[in-house]
GROMACS .gro file of C-alpha atoms in nm:
model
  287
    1UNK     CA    1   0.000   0.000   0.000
    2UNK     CA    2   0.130   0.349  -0.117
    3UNK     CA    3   0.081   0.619   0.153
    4UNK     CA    4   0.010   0.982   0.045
    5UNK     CA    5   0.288   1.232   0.051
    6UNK     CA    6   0.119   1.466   0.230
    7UNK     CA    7  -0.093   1.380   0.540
    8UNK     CA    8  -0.287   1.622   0.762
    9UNK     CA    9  -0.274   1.596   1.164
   10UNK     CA   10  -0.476   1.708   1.430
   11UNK     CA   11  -0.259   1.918   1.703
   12UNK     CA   12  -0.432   2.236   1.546
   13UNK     CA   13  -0.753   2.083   1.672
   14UNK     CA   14  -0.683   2.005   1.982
   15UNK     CA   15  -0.482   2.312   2.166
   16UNK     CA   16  -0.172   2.166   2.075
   17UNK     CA   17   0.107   2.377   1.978
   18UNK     CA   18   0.518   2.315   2.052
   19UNK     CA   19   0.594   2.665   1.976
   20UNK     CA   20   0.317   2.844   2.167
   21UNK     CA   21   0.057   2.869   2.441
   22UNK     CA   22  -0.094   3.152   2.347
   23UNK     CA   23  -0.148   3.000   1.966
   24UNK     CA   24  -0.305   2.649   2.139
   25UNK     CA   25  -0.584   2.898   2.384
   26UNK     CA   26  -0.721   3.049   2.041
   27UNK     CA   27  -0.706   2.726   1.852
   28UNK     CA   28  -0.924   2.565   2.084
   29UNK     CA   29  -1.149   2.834   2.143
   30UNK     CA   30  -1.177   2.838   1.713
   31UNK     CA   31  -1.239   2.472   1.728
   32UNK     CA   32  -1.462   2.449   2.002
   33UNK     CA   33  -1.714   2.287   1.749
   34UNK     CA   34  -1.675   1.989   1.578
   35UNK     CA   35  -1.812   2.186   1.249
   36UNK     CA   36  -1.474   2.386   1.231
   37UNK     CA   37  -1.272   2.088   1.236
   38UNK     CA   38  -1.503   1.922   0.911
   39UNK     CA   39  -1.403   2.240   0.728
   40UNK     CA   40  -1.028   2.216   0.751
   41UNK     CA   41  -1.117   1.867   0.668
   42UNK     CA   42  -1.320   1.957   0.351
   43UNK     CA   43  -1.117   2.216   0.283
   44UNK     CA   44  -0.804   1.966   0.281
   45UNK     CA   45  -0.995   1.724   0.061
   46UNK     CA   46  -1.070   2.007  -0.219
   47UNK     CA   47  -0.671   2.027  -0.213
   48UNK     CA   48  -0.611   1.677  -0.283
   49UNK     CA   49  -0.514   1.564   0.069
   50UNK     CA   50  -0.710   1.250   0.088
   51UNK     CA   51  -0.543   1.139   0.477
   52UNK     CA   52  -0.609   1.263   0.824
   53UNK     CA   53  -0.374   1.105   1.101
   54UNK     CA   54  -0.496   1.172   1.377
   55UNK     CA   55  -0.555   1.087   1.795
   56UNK     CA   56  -0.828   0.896   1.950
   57UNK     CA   57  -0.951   1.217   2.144
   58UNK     CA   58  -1.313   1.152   2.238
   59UNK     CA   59  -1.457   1.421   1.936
   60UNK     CA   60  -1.267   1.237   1.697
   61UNK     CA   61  -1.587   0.997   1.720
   62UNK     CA   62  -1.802   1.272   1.623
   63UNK     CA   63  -1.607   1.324   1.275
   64UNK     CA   64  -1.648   0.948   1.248
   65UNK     CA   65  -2.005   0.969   1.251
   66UNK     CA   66  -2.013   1.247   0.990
   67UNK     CA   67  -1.802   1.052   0.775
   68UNK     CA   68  -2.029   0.711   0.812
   69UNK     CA   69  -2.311   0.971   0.777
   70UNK     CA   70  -2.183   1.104   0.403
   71UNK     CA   71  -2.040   0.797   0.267
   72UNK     CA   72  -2.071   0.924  -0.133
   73UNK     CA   73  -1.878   1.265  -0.022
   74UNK     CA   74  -1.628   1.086   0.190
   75UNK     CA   75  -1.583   0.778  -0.012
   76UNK     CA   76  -1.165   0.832  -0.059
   77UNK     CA   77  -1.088   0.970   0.283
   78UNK     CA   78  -0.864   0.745   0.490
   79UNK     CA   79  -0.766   0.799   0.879
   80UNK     CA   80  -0.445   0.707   1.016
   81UNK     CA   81  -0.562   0.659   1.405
   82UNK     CA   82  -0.286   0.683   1.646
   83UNK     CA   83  -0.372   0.520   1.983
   84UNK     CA   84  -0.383   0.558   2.278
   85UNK     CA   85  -0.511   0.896   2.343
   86UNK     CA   86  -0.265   0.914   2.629
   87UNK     CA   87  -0.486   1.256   2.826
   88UNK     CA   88  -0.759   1.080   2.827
   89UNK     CA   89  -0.611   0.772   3.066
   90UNK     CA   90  -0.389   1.041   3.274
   91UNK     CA   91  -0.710   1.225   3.336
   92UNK     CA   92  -0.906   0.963   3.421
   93UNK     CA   93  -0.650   0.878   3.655
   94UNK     CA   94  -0.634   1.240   3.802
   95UNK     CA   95  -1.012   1.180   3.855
   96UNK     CA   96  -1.039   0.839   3.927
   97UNK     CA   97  -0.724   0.682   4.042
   98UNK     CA   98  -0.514   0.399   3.867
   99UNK     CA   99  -0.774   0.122   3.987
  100UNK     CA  100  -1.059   0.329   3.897
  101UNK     CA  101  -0.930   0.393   3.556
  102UNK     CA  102  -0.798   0.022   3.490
  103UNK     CA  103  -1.162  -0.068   3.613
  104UNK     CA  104  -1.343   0.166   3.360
  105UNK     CA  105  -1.148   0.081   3.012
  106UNK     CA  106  -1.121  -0.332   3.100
  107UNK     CA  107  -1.394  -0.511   3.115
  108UNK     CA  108  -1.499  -0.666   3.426
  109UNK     CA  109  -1.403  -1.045   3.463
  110UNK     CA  110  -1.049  -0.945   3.379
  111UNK     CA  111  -1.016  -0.703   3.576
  112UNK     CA  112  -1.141  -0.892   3.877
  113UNK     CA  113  -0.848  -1.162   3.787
  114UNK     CA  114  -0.602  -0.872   3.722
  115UNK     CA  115  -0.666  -0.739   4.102
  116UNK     CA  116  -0.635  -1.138   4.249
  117UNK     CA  117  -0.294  -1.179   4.050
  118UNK     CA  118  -0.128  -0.819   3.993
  119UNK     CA  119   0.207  -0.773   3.826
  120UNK     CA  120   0.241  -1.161   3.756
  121UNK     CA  121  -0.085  -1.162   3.605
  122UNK     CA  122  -0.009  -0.797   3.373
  123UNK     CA  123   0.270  -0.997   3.301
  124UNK     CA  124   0.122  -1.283   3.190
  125UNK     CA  125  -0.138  -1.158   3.026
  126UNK     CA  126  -0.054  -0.788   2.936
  127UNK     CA  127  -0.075  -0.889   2.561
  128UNK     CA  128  -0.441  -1.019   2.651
  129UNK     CA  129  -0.513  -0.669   2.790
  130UNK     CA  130  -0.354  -0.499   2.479
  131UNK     CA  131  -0.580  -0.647   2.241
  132UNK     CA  132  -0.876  -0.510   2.464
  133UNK     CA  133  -0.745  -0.236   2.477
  134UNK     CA  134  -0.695  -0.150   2.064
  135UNK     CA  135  -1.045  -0.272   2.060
  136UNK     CA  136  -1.203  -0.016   2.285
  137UNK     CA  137  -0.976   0.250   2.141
  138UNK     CA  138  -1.068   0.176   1.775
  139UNK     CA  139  -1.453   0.101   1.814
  140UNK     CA  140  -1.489   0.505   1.670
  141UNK     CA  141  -1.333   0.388   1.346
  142UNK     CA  142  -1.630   0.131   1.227
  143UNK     CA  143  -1.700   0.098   0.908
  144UNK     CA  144  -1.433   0.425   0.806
  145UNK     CA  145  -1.103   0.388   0.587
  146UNK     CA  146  -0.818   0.321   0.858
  147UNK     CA  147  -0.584   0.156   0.646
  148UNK     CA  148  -0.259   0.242   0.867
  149UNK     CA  149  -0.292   0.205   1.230
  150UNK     CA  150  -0.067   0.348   1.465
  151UNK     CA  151   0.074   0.318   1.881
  152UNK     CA  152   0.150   0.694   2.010
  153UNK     CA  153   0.489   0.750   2.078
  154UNK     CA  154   0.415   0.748   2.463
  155UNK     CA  155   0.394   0.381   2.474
  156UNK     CA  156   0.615   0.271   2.237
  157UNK     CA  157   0.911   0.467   2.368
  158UNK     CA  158   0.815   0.300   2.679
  159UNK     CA  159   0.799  -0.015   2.519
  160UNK     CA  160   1.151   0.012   2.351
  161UNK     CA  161   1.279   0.133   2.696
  162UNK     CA  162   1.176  -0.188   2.913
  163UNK     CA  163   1.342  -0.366   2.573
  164UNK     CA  164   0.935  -0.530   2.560
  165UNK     CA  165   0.963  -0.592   2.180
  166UNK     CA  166   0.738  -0.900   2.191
  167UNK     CA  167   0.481  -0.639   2.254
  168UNK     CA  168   0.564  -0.481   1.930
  169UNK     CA  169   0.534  -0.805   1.737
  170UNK     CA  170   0.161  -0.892   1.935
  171UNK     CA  171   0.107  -0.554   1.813
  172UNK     CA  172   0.181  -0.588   1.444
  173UNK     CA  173   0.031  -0.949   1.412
  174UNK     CA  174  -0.284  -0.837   1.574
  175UNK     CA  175  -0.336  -0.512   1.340
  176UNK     CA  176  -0.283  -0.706   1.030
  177UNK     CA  177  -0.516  -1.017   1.090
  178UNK     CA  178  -0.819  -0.813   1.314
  179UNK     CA  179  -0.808  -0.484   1.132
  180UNK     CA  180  -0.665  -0.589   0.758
  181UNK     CA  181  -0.454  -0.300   0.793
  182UNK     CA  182  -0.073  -0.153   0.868
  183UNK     CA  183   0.098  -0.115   1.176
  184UNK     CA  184   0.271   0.198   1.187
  185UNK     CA  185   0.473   0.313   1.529
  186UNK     CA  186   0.564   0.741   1.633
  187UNK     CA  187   0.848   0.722   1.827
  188UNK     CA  188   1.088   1.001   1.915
  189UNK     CA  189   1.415   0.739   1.875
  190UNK     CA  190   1.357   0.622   1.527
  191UNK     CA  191   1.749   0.492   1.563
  192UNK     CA  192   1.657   0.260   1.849
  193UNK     CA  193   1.319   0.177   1.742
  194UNK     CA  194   1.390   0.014   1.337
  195UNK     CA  195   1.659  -0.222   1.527
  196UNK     CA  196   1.425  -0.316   1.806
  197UNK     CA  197   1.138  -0.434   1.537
  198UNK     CA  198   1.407  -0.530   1.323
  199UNK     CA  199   1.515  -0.755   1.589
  200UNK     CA  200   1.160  -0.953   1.621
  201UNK     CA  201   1.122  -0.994   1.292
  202UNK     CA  202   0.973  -0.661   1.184
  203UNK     CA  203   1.102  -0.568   0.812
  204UNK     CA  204   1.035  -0.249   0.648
  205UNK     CA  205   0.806  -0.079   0.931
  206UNK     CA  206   0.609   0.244   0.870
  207UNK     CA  207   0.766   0.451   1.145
  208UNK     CA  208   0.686   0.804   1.255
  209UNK     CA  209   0.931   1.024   1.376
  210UNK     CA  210   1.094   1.376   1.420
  211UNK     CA  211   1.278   1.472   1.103
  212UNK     CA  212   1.402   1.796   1.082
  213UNK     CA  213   1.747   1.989   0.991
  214UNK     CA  214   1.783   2.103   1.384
  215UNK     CA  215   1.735   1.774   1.525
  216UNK     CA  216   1.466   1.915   1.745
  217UNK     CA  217   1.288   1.587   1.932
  218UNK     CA  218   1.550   1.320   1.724
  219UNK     CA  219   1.686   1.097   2.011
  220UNK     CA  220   2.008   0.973   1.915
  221UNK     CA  221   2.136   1.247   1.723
  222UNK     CA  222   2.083   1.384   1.335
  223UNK     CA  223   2.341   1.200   1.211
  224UNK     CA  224   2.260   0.878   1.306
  225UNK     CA  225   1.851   0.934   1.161
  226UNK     CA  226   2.092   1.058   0.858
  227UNK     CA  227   2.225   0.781   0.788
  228UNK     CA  228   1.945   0.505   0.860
  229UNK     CA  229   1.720   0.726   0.629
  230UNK     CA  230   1.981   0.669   0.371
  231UNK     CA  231   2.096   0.333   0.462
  232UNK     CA  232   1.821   0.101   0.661
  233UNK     CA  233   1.477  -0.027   0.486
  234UNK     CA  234   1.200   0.115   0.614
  235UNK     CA  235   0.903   0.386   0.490
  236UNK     CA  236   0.938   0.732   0.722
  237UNK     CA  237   0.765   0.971   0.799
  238UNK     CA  238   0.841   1.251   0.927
  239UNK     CA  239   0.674   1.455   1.178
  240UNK     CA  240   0.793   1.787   1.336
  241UNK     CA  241   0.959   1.909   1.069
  242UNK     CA  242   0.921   2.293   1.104
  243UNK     CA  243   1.112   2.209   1.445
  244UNK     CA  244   0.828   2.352   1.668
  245UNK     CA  245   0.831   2.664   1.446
  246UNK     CA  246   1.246   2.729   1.489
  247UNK     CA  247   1.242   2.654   1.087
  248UNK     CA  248   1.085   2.841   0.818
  249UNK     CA  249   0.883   2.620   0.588
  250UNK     CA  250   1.104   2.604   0.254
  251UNK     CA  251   1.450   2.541   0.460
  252UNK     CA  252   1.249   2.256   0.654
  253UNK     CA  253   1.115   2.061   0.317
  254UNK     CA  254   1.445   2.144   0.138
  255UNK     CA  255   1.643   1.943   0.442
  256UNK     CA  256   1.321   1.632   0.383
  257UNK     CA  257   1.433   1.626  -0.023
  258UNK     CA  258   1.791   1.470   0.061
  259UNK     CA  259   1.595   1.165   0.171
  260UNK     CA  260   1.409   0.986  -0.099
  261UNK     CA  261   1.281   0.721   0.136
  262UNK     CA  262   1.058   0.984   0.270
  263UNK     CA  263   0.710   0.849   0.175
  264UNK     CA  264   0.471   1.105   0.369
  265UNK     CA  265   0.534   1.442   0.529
  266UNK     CA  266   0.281   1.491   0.876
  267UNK     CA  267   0.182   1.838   0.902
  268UNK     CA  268  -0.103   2.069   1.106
  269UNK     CA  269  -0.280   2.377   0.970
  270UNK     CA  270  -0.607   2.515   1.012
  271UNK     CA  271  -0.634   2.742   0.705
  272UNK     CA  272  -0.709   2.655   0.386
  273UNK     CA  273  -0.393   2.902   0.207
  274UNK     CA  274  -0.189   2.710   0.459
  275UNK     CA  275  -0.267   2.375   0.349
  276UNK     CA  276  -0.245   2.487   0.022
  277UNK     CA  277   0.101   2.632   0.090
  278UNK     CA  278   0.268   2.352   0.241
  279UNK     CA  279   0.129   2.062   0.044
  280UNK     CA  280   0.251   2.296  -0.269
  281UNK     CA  281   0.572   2.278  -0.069
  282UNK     CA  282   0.621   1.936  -0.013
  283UNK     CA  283   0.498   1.802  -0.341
  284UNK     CA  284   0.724   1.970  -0.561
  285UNK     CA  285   1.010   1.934  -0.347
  286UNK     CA  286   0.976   1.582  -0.184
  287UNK     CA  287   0.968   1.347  -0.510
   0.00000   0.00000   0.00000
């Protein structure tokens, strides 16, 4: 499966911004309904960007529903969800606690073993509770276009740390045969990551990462994501690669064009000149 070149994210949407505070208050006061977020959408699709990778926030369902509710209008729109939605669990656990929030998003009869047998049961069966986990987190995506599926850099980073890669194998069998679709992994060590799946067995991964002529958020160094882009197999992309705004947007897609392997460039914009802009950007210099 060929990914798009140009994908459209969600941070805009959701009062994220690395460069500033001030730019994430108005962005979520402007996209305080879910109607402003179909028209960046819509206006995106009018400029030929067919993919939206995005987060399983909790309004991402509503977007879903519009989507399953205009199937003729939306019939070439894919979503690349990227689970988990990492807020939502440390908020429930700011409101609930870590039992309360284990005991709302697993289902009972497990959970009830989980408490008798603690860390030797999440042990055991932690790959058991993964699945169920994917499934809750994906239920929003019935029926839509999700033909690349991804884990959020917050777990596997975490994963890669504890040196867990069995979980990253579970993880990429389970995608394929459940949801007939790609595994794809954001991680902020790309380096670390490609030998780790490499290791179990994972060739040619669809990874995720920080690319950018700064190294802003590229653990292990620039060089080193220099030369596995140009030496390693694997399909990039790259994410974060204005640099949190440190990098103006023709220096940032000129550093992306001395890697070929680069198959899709992750970007957020809320204006339909600025999607037109960058896209413009990245086609003609990203072949």
């Amino acid at each position: 499966m060929m990914m798009e070149k140009v994908l459209l994210g969600d941070n805009q949407f959701f009062a994220v911004n690395h460069a500033s505070d001030e730019k994430a208050r108005a962005q979520s006061v402007r996209f305080k309904e879910d109607s402003a977020i179909i028209k960046v959408l819509d206006q995106a699709i009018d400029l030929g960007i067919n993919t939206f990778m995005c987060t399983t926030h909790d309004r991402i369902a509503n977007i879903c529903d519009h989507l399953r509710a205009n199937p003729d209008k939306y019939k070439d729109f894919k979503i690349y969800p990227c689970m988990p939605y990492a807020h939502k669990y440390a908020n429930a656990v700011t409101e609930l606690g870590i039992i309360g929030t284990i005991k709302q998003y697993v289902p009972g009869n497990l959970f009830g073993t989980f408490a008798k047998g603690g860390m030797a049961y999440l042990n055991k069966d932690f790959l058991k509770l993964m699945k169920l986990l994917i499934d809750a987190e994906l239920k929003m995506f019935k029926d839509i276009n999700t033909p690349v599926i991804f884990i959020q850099n917050v777990i596997v980073d975490m994963v890669l740390g504890l040196k867990m890669y069995d979980v990253f194998k579970a993880y990429d069998s389970y995608i394929r045969e459940k949801y007939n679709a790609e595994p794809g992994y954001i991680t902020m060590n790309m380096p670390a990551l490609l030998d780790a799946l490499n290791a179990v067995g994972i060739q040619n991964p669809i990874i995720c990462s920080s690319i950018n002529k700064i190294g802003f958020r590229m653990s292990g160094g620039k060089e080193l994501y220099e030369k596995y882009l140009t030496e390693k197999q694997f399909r990039p992309i790259a994410m974060q690669v204005l640099a949190a705004g440190a990098l103006r947007p023709n220096e940032a897609i000129d550093y992306l064009s001395n890697f070929p392997k680069i198959e899709s460039v992750l970007f957020g914009a809320s204006s339909k000149d600025h999607i037109q802009q960058t896209k413009e950007l990245i086609v003609s210099k990203i072949k």
